[in-house]
Amino acid sequence: MPLSHRPIDKIMRKAGAERVSADAAKELAGILEEEAIEISKLAVEFAQHAGRRTINAEDVKLALK
């Protein structure tokens, strides 16, 4: 399920955009989703290494480093 247009539009407006095309929001959504998947994969590995099945905030922080 791809990220929806509204939150992406909001993020881009917070960054200073006055207007955001649907194509731009869709492109950023795809990029963010791909990055989130990669970060999540690493976070899963950290949790599994610690003997847990639940990913916590620290796993995500470590995955971002």
Coordinates of N, CA, C and O in Angstrom, one line a residue:
M1 N 0.8 -1.2 0.0 CA 0.0 0.0 0.0 C 0.9 1.2 0.0 O 1.6 1.5 0.9
P2 N 0.8 2.0 -1.1 CA 1.7 3.2 -1.1 C 1.3 4.3 -0.1 O 0.1 4.3 0.3
L3 N 2.2 5.1 0.2 CA 1.9 6.2 1.1 C 1.0 7.2 0.4 O 1.0 7.4 -0.8
S4 N 0.0 7.8 1.1 CA -1.0 8.6 0.5 C -0.4 10.0 0.2 O 0.5 10.5 0.8
H5 N -1.1 10.7 -0.7 CA -0.7 12.0 -1.2 C -0.7 13.1 -0.1 O 0.2 13.9 0.0
R6 N -1.7 13.1 0.7 CA -1.9 14.1 1.7 C -0.7 14.3 2.7 O -0.2 15.4 2.8
P7 N -0.2 13.2 3.3 CA 0.9 13.4 4.2 C 2.2 13.8 3.5 O 3.0 14.6 4.0
I8 N 2.4 13.4 2.3 CA 3.6 13.7 1.5 C 3.5 15.2 1.1 O 4.5 15.9 1.2
D9 N 2.3 15.6 0.7 CA 2.1 17.0 0.4 C 2.4 17.9 1.6 O 3.1 18.9 1.5
K10 N 1.9 17.5 2.8 CA 2.2 18.2 4.0 C 3.7 18.3 4.3 O 4.2 19.4 4.7
I11 N 4.4 17.2 4.1 CA 5.9 17.2 4.4 C 6.5 18.2 3.4 O 7.4 19.0 3.8
M12 N 6.2 18.2 2.2 CA 6.8 19.1 1.2 C 6.5 20.5 1.4 O 7.3 21.4 1.3
R13 N 5.2 20.8 1.9 CA 4.9 22.2 2.3 C 5.7 22.7 3.5 O 6.1 23.8 3.6
K14 N 5.9 21.8 4.5 CA 6.7 22.1 5.6 C 8.1 22.5 5.2 O 8.8 23.2 5.9
A15 N 8.6 21.9 4.1 CA 9.9 22.1 3.6 C 10.0 23.4 2.8 O 11.0 23.8 2.4
G16 N 8.8 24.0 2.6 CA 8.8 25.3 1.9 C 8.1 25.4 0.6 O 8.0 26.5 0.0
A17 N 7.6 24.3 0.1 CA 6.9 24.3 -1.2 C 5.6 25.0 -1.1 O 4.8 24.8 -0.1
E18 N 5.3 25.8 -2.0 CA 4.0 26.5 -2.0 C 2.9 25.6 -2.6 O 1.8 25.6 -2.2
R19 N 3.3 24.9 -3.7 CA 2.4 24.0 -4.4 C 3.2 22.7 -4.7 O 4.3 22.7 -4.9
V20 N 2.4 21.6 -4.7 CA 3.0 20.3 -4.9 C 2.2 19.5 -6.0 O 1.0 19.4 -5.7
S21 N 2.8 19.1 -7.0 CA 2.1 18.4 -8.0 C 1.9 16.9 -7.6 O 2.6 16.4 -6.7
A22 N 0.8 16.3 -8.1 CA 0.6 14.9 -7.7 C 1.7 14.0 -8.1 O 2.1 13.1 -7.4
D23 N 2.4 14.3 -9.2 CA 3.5 13.5 -9.7 C 4.7 13.6 -8.7 O 5.4 12.6 -8.4
A24 N 4.9 14.8 -8.2 CA 6.0 15.1 -7.3 C 5.8 14.3 -6.0 O 6.7 13.7 -5.4
A25 N 4.5 14.4 -5.5 CA 4.2 13.7 -4.2 C 4.3 12.2 -4.4 O 4.8 11.5 -3.5
K26 N 3.8 11.7 -5.5 CA 3.9 10.3 -5.8 C 5.4 9.8 -5.9 O 5.7 8.8 -5.3
E27 N 6.2 10.6 -6.5 CA 7.6 10.2 -6.6 C 8.3 10.2 -5.3 O 9.0 9.2 -4.9
L28 N 8.1 11.2 -4.5 CA 8.6 11.2 -3.1 C 8.1 10.1 -2.3 O 8.8 9.5 -1.5
A29 N 6.8 9.8 -2.4 CA 6.2 8.7 -1.6 C 6.9 7.4 -2.0 O 7.2 6.6 -1.1
G30 N 7.2 7.2 -3.2 CA 7.9 5.9 -3.7 C 9.2 5.8 -3.1 O 9.7 4.8 -2.6
I31 N 10.0 6.9 -3.1 CA 11.3 7.0 -2.5 C 11.3 6.7 -1.0 O 12.1 5.9 -0.5
L32 N 10.4 7.4 -0.3 CA 10.3 7.2 1.1 C 9.9 5.8 1.5 O 10.4 5.3 2.5
E33 N 9.0 5.2 0.7 CA 8.6 3.9 1.0 C 9.8 2.9 0.8 O 10.0 2.0 1.7
E34 N 10.6 3.1 -0.2 CA 11.7 2.2 -0.5 C 12.7 2.3 0.7 O 13.3 1.3 1.2
E35 N 13.0 3.6 1.1 CA 13.9 3.8 2.2 C 13.4 3.2 3.5 O 14.2 2.6 4.3
A36 N 12.1 3.4 3.7 CA 11.5 2.8 5.0 C 11.6 1.3 5.0 O 11.8 0.7 6.1
I37 N 11.5 0.7 3.9 CA 11.6 -0.8 3.8 C 13.0 -1.2 4.2 O 13.2 -2.1 5.0
E38 N 14.0 -0.5 3.6 CA 15.4 -0.8 3.9 C 15.7 -0.6 5.4 O 16.4 -1.5 6.0
I39 N 15.3 0.5 6.0 CA 15.5 0.8 7.4 C 14.8 -0.3 8.2 O 15.4 -0.8 9.2
S40 N 13.6 -0.7 7.8 CA 12.8 -1.7 8.6 C 13.5 -3.0 8.6 O 13.6 -3.8 9.6
K41 N 14.1 -3.4 7.4 CA 14.8 -4.7 7.3 C 16.0 -4.7 8.3 O 16.2 -5.7 9.0
L42 N 16.7 -3.6 8.4 CA 17.9 -3.5 9.3 C 17.4 -3.6 10.8 O 18.0 -4.2 11.6
A43 N 16.3 -2.9 11.0 CA 15.7 -2.9 12.4 C 15.3 -4.3 12.8 O 15.5 -4.7 14.0
V44 N 14.7 -5.0 11.9 CA 14.3 -6.4 12.1 C 15.6 -7.2 12.5 O 15.6 -8.0 13.5
E45 N 16.6 -7.0 11.8 CA 17.9 -7.8 12.1 C 18.4 -7.4 13.5 O 18.8 -8.3 14.2
F46 N 18.3 -6.1 13.9 CA 18.8 -5.8 15.2 C 17.9 -6.4 16.3 O 18.4 -6.9 17.3
A47 N 16.6 -6.4 16.1 CA 15.7 -7.0 17.1 C 16.0 -8.5 17.2 O 16.0 -9.1 18.3
Q48 N 16.1 -9.2 16.0 CA 16.4 -10.6 16.0 C 17.7 -10.9 16.7 O 17.8 -11.9 17.5
H49 N 18.7 -10.1 16.5 CA 20.0 -10.3 17.1 C 19.9 -10.2 18.6 O 20.6 -10.9 19.3
A50 N 19.0 -9.3 19.1 CA 18.8 -9.2 20.5 C 17.8 -10.2 21.1 O 17.5 -10.2 22.3
G51 N 17.4 -11.1 20.2 CA 16.5 -12.2 20.7 C 15.0 -11.7 20.9 O 14.3 -12.4 21.6
R52 N 14.7 -10.7 20.2 CA 13.3 -10.2 20.3 C 12.6 -10.3 18.9 O 13.2 -10.4 17.9
R53 N 11.3 -10.4 19.0 CA 10.5 -10.4 17.8 C 9.8 -9.0 17.5 O 9.3 -8.8 16.5
T54 N 9.9 -8.2 18.5 CA 9.3 -6.8 18.4 C 10.4 -5.8 18.2 O 11.4 -5.7 18.9
I55 N 10.2 -5.0 17.1 CA 11.1 -3.9 16.8 C 10.8 -2.7 17.7 O 9.6 -2.4 17.9
N56 N 11.8 -2.2 18.3 CA 11.6 -1.0 19.2 C 12.3 0.2 18.5 O 13.0 0.1 17.5
A57 N 12.1 1.4 19.2 CA 12.6 2.6 18.7 C 14.2 2.6 18.5 O 14.7 3.1 17.6
E58 N 14.8 1.9 19.5 CA 16.3 1.9 19.4 C 16.8 1.1 18.2 O 17.8 1.4 17.6
D59 N 16.0 0.0 17.8 CA 16.4 -0.7 16.6 C 16.3 0.2 15.4 O 17.2 0.1 14.5
V60 N 15.3 1.0 15.3 CA 15.1 1.9 14.2 C 16.2 3.0 14.2 O 16.8 3.2 13.1
K61 N 16.6 3.5 15.4 CA 17.7 4.5 15.5 C 19.0 3.9 15.0 O 19.7 4.5 14.3
L62 N 19.2 2.7 15.4 CA 20.5 2.0 15.0 C 20.5 1.7 13.5 O 21.5 1.9 12.9
A63 N 19.3 1.4 13.0 CA 19.3 1.1 11.5 C 19.5 2.4 10.7 O 20.0 2.3 9.6
L64 N 19.3 3.5 11.3 CA 19.5 4.8 10.5 C 21.0 5.2 10.5 O 21.4 6.0 9.7
K65 N 21.7 4.6 11.4 CA 23.2 5.0 11.5 C 24.0 4.4 10.4 O 23.8 3.4 9.8

